[in-house]
Structures are given as C-alpha cells and as structure tokens.
mmCIF file of C-alpha atoms in Angstrom:
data_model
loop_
_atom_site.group_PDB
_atom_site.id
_atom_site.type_symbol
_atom_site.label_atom_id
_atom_site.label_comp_id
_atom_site.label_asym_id
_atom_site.label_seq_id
_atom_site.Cartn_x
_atom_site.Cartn_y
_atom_site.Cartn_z
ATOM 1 C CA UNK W 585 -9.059 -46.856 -7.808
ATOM 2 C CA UNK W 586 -12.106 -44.839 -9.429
ATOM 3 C CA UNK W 587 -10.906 -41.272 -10.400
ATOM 4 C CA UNK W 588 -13.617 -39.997 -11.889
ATOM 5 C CA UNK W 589 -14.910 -38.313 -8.488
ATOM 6 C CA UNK W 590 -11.359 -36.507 -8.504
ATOM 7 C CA UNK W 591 -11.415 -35.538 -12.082
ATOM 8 C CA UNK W 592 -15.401 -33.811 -11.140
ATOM 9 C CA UNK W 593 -14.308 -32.461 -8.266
ATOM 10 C CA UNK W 594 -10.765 -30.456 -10.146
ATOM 11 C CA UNK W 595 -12.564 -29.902 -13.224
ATOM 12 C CA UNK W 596 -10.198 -31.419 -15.355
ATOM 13 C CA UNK W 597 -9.766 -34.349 -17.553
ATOM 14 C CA UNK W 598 -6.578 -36.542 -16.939
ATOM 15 C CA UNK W 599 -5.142 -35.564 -20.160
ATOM 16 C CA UNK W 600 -4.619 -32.012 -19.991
ATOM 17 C CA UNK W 601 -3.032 -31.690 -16.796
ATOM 18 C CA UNK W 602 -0.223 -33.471 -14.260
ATOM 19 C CA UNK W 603 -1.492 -37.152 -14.091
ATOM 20 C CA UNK W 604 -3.664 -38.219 -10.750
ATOM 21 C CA UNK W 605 -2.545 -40.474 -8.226
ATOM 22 C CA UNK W 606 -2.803 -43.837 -8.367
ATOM 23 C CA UNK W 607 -1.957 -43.668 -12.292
ATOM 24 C CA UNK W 608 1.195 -44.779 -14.171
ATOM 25 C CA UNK W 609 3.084 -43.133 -16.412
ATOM 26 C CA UNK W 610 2.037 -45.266 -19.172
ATOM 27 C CA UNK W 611 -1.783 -44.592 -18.728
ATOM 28 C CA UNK W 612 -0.618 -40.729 -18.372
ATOM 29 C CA UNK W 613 -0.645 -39.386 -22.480
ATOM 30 C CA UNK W 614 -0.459 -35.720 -21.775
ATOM 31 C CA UNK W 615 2.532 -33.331 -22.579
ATOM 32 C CA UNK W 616 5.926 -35.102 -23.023
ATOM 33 C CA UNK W 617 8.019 -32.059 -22.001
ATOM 34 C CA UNK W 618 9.663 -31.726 -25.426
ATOM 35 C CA UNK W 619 7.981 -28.246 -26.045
ATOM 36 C CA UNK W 620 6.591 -30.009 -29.320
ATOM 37 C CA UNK W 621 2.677 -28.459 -27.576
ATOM 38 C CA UNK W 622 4.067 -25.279 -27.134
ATOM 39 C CA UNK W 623 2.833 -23.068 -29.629
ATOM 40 C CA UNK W 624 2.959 -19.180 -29.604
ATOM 41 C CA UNK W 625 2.828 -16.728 -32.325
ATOM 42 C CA UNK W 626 4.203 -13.169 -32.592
ATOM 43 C CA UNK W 627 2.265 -10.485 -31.396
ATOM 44 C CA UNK W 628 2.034 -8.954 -35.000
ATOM 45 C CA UNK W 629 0.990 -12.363 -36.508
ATOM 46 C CA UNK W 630 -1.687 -13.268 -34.025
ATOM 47 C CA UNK W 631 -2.928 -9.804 -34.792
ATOM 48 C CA UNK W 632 -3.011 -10.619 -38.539
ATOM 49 C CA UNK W 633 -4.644 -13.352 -37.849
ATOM 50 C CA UNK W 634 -7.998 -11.734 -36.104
ATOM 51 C CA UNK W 635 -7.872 -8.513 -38.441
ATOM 52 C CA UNK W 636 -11.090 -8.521 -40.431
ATOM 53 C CA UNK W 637 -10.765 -8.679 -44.214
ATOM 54 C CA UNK W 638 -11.472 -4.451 -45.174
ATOM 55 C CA UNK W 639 -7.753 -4.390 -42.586
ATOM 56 C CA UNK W 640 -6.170 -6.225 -44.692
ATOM 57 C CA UNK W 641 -7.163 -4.680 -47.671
ATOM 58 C CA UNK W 642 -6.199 -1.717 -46.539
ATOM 59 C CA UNK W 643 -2.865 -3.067 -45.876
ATOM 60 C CA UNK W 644 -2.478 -4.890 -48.968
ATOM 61 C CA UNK W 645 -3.270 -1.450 -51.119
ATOM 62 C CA UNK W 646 -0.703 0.781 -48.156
ATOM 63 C CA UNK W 647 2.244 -2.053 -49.369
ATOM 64 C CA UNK W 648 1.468 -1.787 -53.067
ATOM 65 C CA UNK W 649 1.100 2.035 -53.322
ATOM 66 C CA UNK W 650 4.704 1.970 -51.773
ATOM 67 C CA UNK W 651 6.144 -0.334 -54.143
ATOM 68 C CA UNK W 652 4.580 1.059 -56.509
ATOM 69 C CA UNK W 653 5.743 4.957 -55.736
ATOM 70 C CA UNK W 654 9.282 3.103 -55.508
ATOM 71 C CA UNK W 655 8.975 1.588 -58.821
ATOM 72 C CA UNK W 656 8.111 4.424 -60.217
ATOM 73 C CA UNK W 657 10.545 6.873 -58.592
ATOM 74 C CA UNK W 658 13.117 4.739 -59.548
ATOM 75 C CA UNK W 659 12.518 4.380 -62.966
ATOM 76 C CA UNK W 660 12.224 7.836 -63.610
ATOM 77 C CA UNK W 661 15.338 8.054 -62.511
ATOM 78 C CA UNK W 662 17.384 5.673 -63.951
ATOM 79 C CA UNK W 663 15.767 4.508 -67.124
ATOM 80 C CA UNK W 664 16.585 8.723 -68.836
ATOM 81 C CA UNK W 665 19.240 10.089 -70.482
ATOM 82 C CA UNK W 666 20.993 13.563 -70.271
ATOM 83 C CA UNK W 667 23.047 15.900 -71.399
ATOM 84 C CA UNK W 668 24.886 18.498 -69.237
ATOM 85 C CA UNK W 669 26.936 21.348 -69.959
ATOM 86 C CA UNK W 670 28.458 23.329 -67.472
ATOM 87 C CA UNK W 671 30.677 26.418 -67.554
ATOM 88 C CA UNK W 672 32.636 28.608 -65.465
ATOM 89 C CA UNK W 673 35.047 31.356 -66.467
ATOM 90 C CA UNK W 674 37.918 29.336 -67.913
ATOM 91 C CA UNK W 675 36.565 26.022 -68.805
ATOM 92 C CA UNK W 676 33.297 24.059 -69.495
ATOM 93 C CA UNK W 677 32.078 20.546 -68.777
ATOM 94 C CA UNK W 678 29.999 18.125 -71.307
ATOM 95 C CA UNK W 679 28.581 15.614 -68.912
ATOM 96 C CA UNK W 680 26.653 12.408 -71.117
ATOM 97 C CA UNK W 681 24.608 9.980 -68.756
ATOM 98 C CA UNK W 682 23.242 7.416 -70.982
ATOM 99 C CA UNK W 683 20.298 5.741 -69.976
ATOM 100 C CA UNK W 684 19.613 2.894 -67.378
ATOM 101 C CA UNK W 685 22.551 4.640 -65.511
ATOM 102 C CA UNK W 686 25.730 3.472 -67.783
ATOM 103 C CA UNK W 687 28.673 4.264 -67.714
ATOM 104 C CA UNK W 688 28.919 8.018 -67.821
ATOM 105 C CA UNK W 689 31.207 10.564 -70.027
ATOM 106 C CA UNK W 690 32.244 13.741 -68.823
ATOM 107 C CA UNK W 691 34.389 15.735 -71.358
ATOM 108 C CA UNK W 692 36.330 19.303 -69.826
ATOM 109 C CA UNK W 693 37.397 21.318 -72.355
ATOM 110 C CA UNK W 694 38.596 25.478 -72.312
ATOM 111 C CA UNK W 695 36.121 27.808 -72.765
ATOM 112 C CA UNK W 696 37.380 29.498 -75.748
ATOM 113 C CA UNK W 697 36.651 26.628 -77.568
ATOM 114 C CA UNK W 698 33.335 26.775 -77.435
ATOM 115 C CA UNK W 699 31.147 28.643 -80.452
ATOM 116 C CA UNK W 700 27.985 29.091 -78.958
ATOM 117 C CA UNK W 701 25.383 27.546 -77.119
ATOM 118 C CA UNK W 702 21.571 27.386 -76.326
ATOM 119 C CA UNK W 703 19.541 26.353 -73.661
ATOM 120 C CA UNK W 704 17.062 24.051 -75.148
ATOM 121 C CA UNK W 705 13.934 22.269 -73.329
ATOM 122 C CA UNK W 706 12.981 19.018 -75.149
#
C-alpha cells in the first residue's frame, strides 16, 4: 500500500509518531518505549540555559561576592589571636585564644593576686 497520501493528509512523517497501517513493526523505527527519548530538564536549568550572557554575569559576580564575604568573615575570625582578662569581685579570668582557633587557655586566679592592670588597644 502507498502511504504517502496518509502521511500528507496527518501531517506527519512515519517516524515520529504511532506507525500507519499496513506497516510492520520492523519498518516502524520510532520510539522503543524505553524512555531513552525522553528528555526533560529542570525548570532552573532550562532557564540557565536561555539566560543571556550580562544574567549570568551577574550571577557569576552575586556567587563570588558571597564566597568571597564568607572567606573573608571567616578569616577574620579565626586566623587572630587574643587575650582576655576578666574580673569580678573575688576572682579574675586570663582567657589566651591562639590563632587559627587552637586550643584555648583560660587561667582563674583570686583577685588579690593581681598587681595592676591596663587596658591597652594594639
């Protein structure tokens, strides 16, 4: 049989849709079932995809400003040293922290033992 005045009339070629009549499944080659021609992004991929270049630049500097700000916060805080002293009316407290956040040494002792002190900014 001649399908070519179905396939004109449907609009379709035989291999993108369910095969005509009058063929066999071994002249049929469209989809196998398997899901193998199934192909779907997420919605924030396929997004990605169509953004135009000054988007993704802007997105690009928005990710490395906060890594950066994270970096930085972090090292600030963990890459100094200090030295605490803290007193109340009885006793007083030396606390060390070393930097890049060792182990720290805190050191209570009576206040009477202490001579004098000064508040110092370095």
């Amino acid at each position: 049989k001649d399908t070519t005045n179905i396939m004109g009339l449907f609009g379709r070629s035989n291999s993108s849709g369910l095969p005509l009549a009058g063929t066999t499944s071994a002249q049929y080659h469209g989809p196998d079932g398997s899901g193998k021609a199934i192909h779907m992004d997420a919605p924030i991929v396929r997004n990605w995809k169509n953004s135009s270049k000054y988007t993704k630049g802007t997105y690009y500097c928005l990710l490395s400003s906060i890594f950066i700000t994270f970096w930085g916060i972090r090292c600030l805080r963990y890459n100094h040293g200090s030295v605490w002293l803290t007193c109340t009316a009885l006793e007083c407290k030396l606390e060390i922290n070393p930097p890049y956040g060792k182990n720290k040494a805190t050191i209570e002792f009576p206040r009477k033992h202490l001579v004098a002190s000064y508040p110092v900014k370095v």
